[in-house]
mmCIF file of C-alpha atoms in Angstrom:
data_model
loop_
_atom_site.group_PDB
_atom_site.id
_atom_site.type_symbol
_atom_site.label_atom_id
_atom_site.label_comp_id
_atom_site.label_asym_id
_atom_site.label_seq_id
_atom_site.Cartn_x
_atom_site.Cartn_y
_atom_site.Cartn_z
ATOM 1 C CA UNK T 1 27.506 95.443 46.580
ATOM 2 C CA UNK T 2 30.937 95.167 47.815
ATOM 3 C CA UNK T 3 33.649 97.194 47.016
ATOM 4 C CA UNK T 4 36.733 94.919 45.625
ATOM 5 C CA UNK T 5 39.146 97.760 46.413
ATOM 6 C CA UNK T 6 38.422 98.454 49.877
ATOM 7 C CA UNK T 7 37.950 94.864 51.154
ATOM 8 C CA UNK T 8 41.409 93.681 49.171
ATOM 9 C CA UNK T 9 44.517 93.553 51.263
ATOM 10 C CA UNK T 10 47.266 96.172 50.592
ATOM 11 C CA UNK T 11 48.350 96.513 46.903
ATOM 12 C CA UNK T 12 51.026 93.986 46.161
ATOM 13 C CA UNK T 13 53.887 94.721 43.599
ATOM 14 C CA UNK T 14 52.166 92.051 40.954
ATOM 15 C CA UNK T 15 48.626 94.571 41.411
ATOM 16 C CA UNK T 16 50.171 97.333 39.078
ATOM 17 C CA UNK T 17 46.283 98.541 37.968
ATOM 18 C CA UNK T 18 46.185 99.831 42.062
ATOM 19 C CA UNK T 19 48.902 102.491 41.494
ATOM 20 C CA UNK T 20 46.692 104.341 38.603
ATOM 21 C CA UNK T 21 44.677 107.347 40.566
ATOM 22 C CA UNK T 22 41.598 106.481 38.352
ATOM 23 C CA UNK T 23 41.557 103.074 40.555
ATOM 24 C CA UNK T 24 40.387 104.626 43.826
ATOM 25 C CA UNK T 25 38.070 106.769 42.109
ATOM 26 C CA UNK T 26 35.936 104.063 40.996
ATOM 27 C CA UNK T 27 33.651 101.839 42.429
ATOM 28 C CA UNK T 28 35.490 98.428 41.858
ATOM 29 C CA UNK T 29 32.274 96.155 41.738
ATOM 30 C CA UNK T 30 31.674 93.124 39.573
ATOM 31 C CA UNK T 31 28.331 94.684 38.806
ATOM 32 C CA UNK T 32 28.178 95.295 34.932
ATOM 33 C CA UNK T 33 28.219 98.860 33.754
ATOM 34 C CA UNK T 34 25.193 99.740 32.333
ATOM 35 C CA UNK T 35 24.339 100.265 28.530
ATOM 36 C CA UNK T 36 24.013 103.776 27.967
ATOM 37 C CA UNK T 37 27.498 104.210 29.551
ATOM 38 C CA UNK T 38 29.386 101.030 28.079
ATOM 39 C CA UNK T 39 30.838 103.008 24.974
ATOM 40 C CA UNK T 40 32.676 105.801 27.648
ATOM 41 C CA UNK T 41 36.223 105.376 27.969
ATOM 42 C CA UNK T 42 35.379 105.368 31.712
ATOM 43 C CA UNK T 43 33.160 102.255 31.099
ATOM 44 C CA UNK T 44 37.062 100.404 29.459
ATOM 45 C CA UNK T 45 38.806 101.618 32.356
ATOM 46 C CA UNK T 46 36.220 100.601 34.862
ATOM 47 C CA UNK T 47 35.974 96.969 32.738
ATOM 48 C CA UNK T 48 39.976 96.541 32.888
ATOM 49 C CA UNK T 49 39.596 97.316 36.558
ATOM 50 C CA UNK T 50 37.485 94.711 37.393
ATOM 51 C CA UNK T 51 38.621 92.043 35.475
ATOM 52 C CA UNK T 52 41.779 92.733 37.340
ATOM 53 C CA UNK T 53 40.449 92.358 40.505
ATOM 54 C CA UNK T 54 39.031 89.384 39.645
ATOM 55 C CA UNK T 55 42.013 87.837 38.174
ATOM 56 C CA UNK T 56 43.607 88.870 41.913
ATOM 57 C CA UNK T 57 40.844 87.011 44.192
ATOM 58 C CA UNK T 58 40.739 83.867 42.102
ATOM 59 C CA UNK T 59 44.227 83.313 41.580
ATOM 60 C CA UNK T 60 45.590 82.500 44.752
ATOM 61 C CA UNK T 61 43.401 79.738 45.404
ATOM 62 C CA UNK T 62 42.093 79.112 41.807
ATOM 63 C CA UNK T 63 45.067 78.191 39.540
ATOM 64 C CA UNK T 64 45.741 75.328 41.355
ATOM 65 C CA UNK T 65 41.924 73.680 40.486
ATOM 66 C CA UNK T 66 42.715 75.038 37.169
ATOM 67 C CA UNK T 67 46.175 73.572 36.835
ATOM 68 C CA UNK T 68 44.317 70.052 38.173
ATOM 69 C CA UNK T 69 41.551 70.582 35.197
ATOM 70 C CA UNK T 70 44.373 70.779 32.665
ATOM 71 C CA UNK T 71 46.385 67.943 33.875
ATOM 72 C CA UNK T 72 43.628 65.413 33.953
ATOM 73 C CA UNK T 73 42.650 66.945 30.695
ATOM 74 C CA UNK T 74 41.692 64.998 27.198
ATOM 75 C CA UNK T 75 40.701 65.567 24.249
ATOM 76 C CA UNK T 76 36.756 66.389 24.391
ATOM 77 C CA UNK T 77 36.303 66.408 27.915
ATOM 78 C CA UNK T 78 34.557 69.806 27.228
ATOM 79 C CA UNK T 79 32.319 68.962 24.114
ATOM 80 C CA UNK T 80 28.859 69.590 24.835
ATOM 81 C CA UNK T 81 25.840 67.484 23.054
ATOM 82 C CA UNK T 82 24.829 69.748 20.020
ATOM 83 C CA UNK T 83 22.184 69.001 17.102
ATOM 84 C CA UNK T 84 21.417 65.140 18.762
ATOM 85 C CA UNK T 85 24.843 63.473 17.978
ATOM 86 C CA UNK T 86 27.148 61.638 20.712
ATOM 87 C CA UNK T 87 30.123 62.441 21.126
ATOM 88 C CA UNK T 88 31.698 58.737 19.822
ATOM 89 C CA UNK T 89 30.091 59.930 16.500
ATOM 90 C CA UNK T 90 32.356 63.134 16.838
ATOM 91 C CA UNK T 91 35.587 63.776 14.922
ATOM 92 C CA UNK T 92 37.543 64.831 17.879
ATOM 93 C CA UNK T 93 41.239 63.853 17.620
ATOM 94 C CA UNK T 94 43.349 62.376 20.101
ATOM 95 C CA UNK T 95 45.407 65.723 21.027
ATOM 96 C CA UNK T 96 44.001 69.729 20.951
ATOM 97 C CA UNK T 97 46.417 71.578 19.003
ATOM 98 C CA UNK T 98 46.659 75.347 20.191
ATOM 99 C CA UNK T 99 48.731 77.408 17.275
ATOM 100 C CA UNK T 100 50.460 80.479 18.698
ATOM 101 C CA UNK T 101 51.066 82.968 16.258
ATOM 102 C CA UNK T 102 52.471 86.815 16.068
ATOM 103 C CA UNK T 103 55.210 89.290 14.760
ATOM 104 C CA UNK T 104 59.031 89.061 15.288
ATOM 105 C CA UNK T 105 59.305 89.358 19.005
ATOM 106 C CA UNK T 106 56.018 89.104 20.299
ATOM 107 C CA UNK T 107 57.211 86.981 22.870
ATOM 108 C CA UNK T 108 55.663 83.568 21.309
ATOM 109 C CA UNK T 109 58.868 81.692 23.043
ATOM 110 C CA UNK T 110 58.578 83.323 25.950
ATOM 111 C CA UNK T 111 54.948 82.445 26.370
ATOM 112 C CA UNK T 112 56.225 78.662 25.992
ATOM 113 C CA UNK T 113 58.540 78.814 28.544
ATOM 114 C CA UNK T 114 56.271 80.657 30.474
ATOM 115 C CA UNK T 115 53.656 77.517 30.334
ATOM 116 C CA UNK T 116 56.140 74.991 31.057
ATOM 117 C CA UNK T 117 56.907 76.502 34.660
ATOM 118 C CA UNK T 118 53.616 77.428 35.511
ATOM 119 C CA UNK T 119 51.948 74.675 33.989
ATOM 120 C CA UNK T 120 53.815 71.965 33.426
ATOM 121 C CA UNK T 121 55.746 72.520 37.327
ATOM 122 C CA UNK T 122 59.275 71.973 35.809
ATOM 123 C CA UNK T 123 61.082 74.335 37.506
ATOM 124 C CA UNK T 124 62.657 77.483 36.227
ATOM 125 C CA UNK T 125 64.353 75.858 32.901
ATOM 126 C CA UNK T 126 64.061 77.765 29.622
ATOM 127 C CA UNK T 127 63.003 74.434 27.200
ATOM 128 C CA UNK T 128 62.859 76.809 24.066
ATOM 129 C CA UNK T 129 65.038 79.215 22.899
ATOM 130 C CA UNK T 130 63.980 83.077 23.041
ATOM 131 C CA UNK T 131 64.871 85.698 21.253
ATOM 132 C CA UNK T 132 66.829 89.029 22.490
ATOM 133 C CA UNK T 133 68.129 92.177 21.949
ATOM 134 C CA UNK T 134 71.612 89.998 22.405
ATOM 135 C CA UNK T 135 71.127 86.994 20.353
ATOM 136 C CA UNK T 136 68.762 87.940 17.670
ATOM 137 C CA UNK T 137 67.735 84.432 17.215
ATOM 138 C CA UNK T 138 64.336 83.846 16.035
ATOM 139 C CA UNK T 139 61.955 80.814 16.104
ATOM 140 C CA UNK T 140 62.698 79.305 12.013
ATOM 141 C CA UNK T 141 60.381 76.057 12.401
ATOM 142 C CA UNK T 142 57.302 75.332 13.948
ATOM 143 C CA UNK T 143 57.758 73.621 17.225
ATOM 144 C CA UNK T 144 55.063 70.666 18.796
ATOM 145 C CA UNK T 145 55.539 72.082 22.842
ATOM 146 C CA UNK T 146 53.506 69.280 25.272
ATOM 147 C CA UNK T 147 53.886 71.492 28.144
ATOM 148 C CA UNK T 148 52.548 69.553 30.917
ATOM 149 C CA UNK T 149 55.580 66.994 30.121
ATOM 150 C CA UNK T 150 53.312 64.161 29.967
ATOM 151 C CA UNK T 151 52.636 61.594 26.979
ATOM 152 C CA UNK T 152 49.185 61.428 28.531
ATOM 153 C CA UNK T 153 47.852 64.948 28.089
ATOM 154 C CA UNK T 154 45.518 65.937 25.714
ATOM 155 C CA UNK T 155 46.621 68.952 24.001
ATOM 156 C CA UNK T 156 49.835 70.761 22.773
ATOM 157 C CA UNK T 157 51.182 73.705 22.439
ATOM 158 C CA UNK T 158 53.092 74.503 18.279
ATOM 159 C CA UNK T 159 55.634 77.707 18.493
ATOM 160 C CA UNK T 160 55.825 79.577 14.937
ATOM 161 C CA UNK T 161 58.145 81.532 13.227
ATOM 162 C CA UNK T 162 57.569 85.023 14.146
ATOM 163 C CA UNK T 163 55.649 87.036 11.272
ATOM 164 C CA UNK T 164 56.720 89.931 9.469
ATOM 165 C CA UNK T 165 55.278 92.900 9.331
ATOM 166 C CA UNK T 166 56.596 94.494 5.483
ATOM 167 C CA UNK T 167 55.245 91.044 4.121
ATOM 168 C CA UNK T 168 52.135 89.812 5.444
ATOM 169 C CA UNK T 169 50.479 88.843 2.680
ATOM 170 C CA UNK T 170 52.737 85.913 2.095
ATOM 171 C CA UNK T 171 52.932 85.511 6.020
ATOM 172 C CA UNK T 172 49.076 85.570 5.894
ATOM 173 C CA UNK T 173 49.388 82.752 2.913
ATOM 174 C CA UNK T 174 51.485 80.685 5.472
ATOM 175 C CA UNK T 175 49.142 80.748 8.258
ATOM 176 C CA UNK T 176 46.207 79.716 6.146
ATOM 177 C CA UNK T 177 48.138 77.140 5.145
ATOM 178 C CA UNK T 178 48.647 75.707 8.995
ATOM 179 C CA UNK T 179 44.945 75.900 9.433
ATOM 180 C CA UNK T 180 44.211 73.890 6.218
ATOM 181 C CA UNK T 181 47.347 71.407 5.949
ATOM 182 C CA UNK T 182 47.933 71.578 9.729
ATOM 183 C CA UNK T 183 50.988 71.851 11.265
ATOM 184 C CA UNK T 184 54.136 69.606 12.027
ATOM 185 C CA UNK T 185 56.968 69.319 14.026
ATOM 186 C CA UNK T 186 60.132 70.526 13.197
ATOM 187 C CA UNK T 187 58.419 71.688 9.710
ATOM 188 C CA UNK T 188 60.160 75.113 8.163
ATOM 189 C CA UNK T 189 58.125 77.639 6.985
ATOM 190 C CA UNK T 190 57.831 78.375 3.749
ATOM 191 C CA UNK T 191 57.889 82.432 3.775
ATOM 192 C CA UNK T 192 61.657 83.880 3.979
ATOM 193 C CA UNK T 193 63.115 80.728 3.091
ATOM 194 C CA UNK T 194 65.782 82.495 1.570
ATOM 195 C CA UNK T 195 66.768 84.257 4.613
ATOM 196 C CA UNK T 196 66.926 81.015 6.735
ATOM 197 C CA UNK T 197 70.095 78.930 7.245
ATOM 198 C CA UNK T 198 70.459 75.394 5.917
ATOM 199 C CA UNK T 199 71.132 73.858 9.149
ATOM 200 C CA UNK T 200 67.406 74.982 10.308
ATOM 201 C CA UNK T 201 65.770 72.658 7.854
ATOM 202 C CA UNK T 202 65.163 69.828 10.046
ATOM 203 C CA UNK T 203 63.836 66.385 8.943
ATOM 204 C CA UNK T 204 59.844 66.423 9.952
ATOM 205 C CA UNK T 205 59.370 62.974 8.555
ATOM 206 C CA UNK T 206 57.740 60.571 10.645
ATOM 207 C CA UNK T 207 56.072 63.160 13.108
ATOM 208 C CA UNK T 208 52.511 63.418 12.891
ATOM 209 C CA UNK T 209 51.305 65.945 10.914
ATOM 210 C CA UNK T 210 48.319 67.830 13.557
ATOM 211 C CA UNK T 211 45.205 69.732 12.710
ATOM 212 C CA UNK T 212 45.442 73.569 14.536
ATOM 213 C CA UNK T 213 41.943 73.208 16.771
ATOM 214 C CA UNK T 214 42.870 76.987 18.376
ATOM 215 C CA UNK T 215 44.933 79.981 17.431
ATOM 216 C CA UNK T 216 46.653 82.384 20.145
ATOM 217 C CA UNK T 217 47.536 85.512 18.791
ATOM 218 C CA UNK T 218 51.191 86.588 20.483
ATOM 219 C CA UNK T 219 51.058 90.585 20.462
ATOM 220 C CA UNK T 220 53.792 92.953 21.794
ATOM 221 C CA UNK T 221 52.270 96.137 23.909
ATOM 222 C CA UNK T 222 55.223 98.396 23.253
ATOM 223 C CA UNK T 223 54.379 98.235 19.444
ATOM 224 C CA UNK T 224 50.600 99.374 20.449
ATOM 225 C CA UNK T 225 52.318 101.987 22.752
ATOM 226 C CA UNK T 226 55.002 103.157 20.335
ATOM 227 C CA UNK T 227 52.264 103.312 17.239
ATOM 228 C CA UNK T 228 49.240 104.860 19.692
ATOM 229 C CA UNK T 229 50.706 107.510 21.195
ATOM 230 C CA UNK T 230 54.605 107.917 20.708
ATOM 231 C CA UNK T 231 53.672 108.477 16.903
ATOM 232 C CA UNK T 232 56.059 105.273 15.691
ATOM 233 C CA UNK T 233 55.642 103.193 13.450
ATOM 234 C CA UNK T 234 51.819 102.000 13.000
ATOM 235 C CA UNK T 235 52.345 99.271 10.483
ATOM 236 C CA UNK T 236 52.703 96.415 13.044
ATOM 237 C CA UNK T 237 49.246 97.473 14.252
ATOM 238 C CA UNK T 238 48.165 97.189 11.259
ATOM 239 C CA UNK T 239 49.600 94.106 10.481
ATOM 240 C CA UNK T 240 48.550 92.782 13.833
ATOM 241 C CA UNK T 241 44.911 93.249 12.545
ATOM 242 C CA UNK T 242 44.974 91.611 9.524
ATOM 243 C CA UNK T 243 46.325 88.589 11.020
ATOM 244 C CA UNK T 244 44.047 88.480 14.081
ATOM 245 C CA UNK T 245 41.285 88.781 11.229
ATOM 246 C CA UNK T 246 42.261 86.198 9.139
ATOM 247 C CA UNK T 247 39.296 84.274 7.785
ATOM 248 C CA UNK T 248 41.121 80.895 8.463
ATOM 249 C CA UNK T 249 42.089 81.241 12.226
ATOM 250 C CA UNK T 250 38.748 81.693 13.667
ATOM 251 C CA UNK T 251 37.304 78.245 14.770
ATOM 252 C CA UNK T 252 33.270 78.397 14.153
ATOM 253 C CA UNK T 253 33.477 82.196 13.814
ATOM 254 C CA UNK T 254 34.899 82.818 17.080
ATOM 255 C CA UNK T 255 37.697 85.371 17.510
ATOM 256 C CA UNK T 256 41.410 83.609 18.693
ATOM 257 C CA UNK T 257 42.714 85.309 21.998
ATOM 258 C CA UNK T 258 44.963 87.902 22.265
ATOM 259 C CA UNK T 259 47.851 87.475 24.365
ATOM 260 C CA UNK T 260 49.162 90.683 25.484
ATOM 261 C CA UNK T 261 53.051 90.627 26.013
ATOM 262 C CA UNK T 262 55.522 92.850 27.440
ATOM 263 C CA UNK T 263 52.765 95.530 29.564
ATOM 264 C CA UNK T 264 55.234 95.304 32.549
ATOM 265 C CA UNK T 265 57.791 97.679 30.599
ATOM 266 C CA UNK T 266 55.166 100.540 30.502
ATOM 267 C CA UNK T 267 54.152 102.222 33.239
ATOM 268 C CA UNK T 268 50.761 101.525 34.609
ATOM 269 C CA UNK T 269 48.766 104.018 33.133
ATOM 270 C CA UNK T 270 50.134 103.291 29.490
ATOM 271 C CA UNK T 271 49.800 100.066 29.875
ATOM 272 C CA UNK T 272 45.762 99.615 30.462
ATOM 273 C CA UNK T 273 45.818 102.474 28.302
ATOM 274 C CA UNK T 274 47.356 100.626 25.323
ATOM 275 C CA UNK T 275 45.096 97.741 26.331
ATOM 276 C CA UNK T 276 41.963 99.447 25.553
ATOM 277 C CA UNK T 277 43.312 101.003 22.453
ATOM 278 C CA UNK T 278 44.005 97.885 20.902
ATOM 279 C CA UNK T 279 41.121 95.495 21.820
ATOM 280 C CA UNK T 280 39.094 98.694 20.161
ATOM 281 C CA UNK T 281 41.256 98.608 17.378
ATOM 282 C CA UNK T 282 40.434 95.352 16.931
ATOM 283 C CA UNK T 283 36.914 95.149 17.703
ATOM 284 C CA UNK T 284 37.316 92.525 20.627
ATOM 285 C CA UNK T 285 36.045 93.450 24.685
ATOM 286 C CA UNK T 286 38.353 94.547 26.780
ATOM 287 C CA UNK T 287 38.361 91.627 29.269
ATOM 288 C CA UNK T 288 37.441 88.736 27.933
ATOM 289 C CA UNK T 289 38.828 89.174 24.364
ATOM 290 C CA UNK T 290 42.501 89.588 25.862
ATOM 291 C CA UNK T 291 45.036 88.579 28.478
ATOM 292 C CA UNK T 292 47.959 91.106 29.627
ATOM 293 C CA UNK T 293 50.613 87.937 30.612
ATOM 294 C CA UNK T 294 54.055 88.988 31.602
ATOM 295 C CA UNK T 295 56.983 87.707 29.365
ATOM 296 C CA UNK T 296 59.807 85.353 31.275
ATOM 297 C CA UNK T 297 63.207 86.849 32.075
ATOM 298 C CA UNK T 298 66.235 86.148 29.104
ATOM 299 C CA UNK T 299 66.902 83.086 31.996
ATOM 300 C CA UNK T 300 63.882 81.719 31.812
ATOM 301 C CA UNK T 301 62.082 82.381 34.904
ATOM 302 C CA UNK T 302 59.603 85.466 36.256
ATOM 303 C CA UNK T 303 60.258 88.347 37.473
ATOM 304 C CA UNK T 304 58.860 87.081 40.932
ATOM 305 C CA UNK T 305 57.925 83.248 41.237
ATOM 306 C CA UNK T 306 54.884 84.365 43.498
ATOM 307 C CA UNK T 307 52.747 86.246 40.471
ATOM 308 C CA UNK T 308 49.579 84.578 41.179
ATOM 309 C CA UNK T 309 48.062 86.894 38.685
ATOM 310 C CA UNK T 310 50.367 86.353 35.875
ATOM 311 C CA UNK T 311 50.130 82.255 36.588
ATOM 312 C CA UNK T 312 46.095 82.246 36.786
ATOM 313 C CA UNK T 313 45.776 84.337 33.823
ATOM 314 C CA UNK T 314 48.136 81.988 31.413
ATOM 315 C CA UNK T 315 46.494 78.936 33.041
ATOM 316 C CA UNK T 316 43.163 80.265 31.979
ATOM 317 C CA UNK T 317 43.794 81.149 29.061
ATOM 318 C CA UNK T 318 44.915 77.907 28.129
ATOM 319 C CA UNK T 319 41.701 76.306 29.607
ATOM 320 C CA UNK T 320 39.677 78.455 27.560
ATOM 321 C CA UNK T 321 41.016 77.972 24.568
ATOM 322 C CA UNK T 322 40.375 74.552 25.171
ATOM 323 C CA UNK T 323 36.841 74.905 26.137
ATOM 324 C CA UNK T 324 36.599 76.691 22.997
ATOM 325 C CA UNK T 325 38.154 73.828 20.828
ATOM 326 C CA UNK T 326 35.744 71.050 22.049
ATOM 327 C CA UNK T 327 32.616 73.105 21.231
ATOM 328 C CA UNK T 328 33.825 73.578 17.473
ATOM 329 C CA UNK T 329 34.418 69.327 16.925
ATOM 330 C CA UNK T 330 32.677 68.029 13.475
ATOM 331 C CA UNK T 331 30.395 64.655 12.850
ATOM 332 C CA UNK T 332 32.504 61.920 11.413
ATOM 333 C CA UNK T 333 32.327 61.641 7.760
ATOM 334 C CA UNK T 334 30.101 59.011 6.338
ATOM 335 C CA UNK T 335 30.296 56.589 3.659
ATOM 336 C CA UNK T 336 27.630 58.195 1.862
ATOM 337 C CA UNK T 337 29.695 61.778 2.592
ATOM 338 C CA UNK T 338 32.798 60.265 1.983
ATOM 339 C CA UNK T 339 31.005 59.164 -1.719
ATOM 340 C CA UNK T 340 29.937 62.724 -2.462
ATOM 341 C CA UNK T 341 32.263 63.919 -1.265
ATOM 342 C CA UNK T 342 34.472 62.112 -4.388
ATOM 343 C CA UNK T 343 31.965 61.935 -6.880
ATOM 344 C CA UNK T 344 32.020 66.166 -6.369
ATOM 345 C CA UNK T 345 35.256 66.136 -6.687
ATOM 346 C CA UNK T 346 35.173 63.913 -9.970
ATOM 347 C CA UNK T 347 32.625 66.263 -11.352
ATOM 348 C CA UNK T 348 35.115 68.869 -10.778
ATOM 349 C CA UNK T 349 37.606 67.483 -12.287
ATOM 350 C CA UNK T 350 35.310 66.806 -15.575
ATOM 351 C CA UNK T 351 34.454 70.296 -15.715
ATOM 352 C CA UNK T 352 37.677 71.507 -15.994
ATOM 353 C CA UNK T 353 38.929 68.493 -18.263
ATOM 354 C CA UNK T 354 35.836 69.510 -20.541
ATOM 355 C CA UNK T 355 36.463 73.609 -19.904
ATOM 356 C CA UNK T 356 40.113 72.968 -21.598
ATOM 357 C CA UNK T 357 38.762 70.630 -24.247
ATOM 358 C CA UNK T 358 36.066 73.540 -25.126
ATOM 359 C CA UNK T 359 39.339 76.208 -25.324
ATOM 360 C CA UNK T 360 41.397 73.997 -27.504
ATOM 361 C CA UNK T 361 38.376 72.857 -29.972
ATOM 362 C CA UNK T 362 37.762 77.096 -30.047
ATOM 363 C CA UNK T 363 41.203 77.870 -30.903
ATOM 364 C CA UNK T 364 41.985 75.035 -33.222
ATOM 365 C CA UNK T 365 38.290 76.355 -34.762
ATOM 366 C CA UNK T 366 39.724 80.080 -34.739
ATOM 367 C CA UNK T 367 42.738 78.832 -36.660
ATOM 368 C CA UNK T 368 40.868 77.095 -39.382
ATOM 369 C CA UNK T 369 38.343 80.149 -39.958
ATOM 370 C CA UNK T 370 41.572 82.347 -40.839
ATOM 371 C CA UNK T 371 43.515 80.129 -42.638
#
């Protein structure tokens, strides 16, 4: 088996995993640890490793075939044949949404502007707003992103309002609300309304109202660092959980990904550190479950236009997710679905007309008994 590390070329400034000593003391394969060693902490590092490495080989000459994939991209070119039904029979609408959601300054903006210059090739122009320590702006609506900048592309990309952490159960209400109403542009959310200004509430009539097909879940490494092991405040891990296990974001039982943001202000060592403490937090692997992406500079650009890494990693992890949105399509409704579908309904409906019938009849009975 070769070794990754020794037949790479020198460690370049992107390749921050090469500067931590337990690097060269590892063998580096893509040979798959084995079982009885899988639960060490060795075994994480060892994983992080080489799904690093492999991020570096492929990305210089892979993110362009993967770029090409998502340009030529539409809706259900990845649905595979399931249960004997083709695929004209499927429900599979005419754009992928991908919903990415996360606390107050996860870097959910960022991650936007981040796909429109890697993806979409437009240059280094922010094209949404991002918050900062300076401006304290934060996203107030959700935002319908078609990053490749084409009206032929088949998916898009909705920005939310950053979640907060001392109120999650009504944030958590919100979100289940996206997955069952789905989502539309320049829609407010409903949670905090009374903290947002007027001029935010933007007309969303007219634009089409999408269902979420994927969920992205923005999270912000110097929270995991700060609540891990600087003994800060642990309720945005803990608020981080219950929204990345929230019934009503998983598509067909399948975990959303976790977008990893802000690693590059740690050092090294924290950083795949915090990485493994949070996917096991979580109860996600350590590679696949989770993509360490660097965040966009406050003008919009990275910190070096040649990160291969950082530009195959977000380009994947946009392909996957929407690999994993064409396998969870549903059979068109029927007629005869569509008709038990109401006459349930109906039925419903009578039980509960019949329910409050039965309470009045028992207290108007009640009534008469003591009078």
């Amino acid at each position: 088996m070769t070794n990754l590390h020794s037949s790479s070329s020198s460690p370049s400034p992107f390749c921050w995993w090469k500067s931590i000593p337990e690097f060269s003391s590892h063998d580096v394969s893509l040979k798959p640890p084995s079982s009885s060693s899988s639960s060490t902490p060795s075994s994480s590092i060892m994983k992080v490793f080489r799904e690093m490495e492999r991020l570096c080989l492929i990305s210089e000459h892979g993110v362009d075939d993967l770029k090409h994939k998502l340009m030529i991209y539409k809706s259900g070119d990845f649905w595979v044949p399931v249960g004997g039904i083709k695929k004209e029979d499927m429900d599979i609408p005419q754009v992928i949404t991908v919903l990415l959601v996360g606390l107050s300054g996860s870097g959910k903006s960022s991650l936007i502007n981040l796909m429109y210059s890697v993806v979409g090739r437009s240059g280094f122009i922010p094209f949404t707003q991002t918050s900062n320590e300076a401006s304290n702006y934060s996203t107030m609506i959700l935002e319908e992103h078609n990053v490749l900048r084409s009206t032929r592309n088949g998916f898009c990309v909705y920005d939310s309002r950053g979640l907060d952490c001392n109120r999650m159960d009504e944030c958590l209400k919100e979100v289940t609300r996206w997955m069952t109403d789905g989502v539309r542009h320049n829609e407010s959310c409903r949670f905090g309304e009374e903290d947002v200004d007027v001029s935010v509430h933007a007309c969303y009539d007219g634009y089409v109202r999408r269902r979420v097909n994927y969920v992205m879940v923005v999270a912000d490494l110097m929270d995991v660092y700060k609540a891990f092991f600087c003994g800060g405040d642990f309720k945005p891990v803990v608020a981080l959980k219950s929204l990345f296990h929230c019934p009503s974001i998983k598509t067909s039982n399948v975990d959303p990904i976790l977008i990893l943001t802000h690693g590059d202000m740690l050092q090294p060592t924290e950083r795949l550190n915090c990485r493994i403490k949070i996917c096991s937090y979580l109860g996600i692997p350590v590679t696949t479950g989770a993509y360490d992406i660097v965040c966009l500079t406050e003008q919009g650009i990275l910190a070096d236009e040649s990160d291969s890494i950082t530009s195959f990693a977000l380009t994947e992890a946009i392909y996957r997710s929407l690999l994993q949105s064409d396998q969870t399509h549903l059979p068109k409704k029927t007629y005869k679905d569509w008709t038990v579908d109401v006459l349930s309904r109906s039925m419903c409906s009578l039980a509960c007309f019949f329910d409050m019938l039965s309470r009045i009849f028992q207290k108007w009975g009640y009534k008469y008994k003591t009078t």
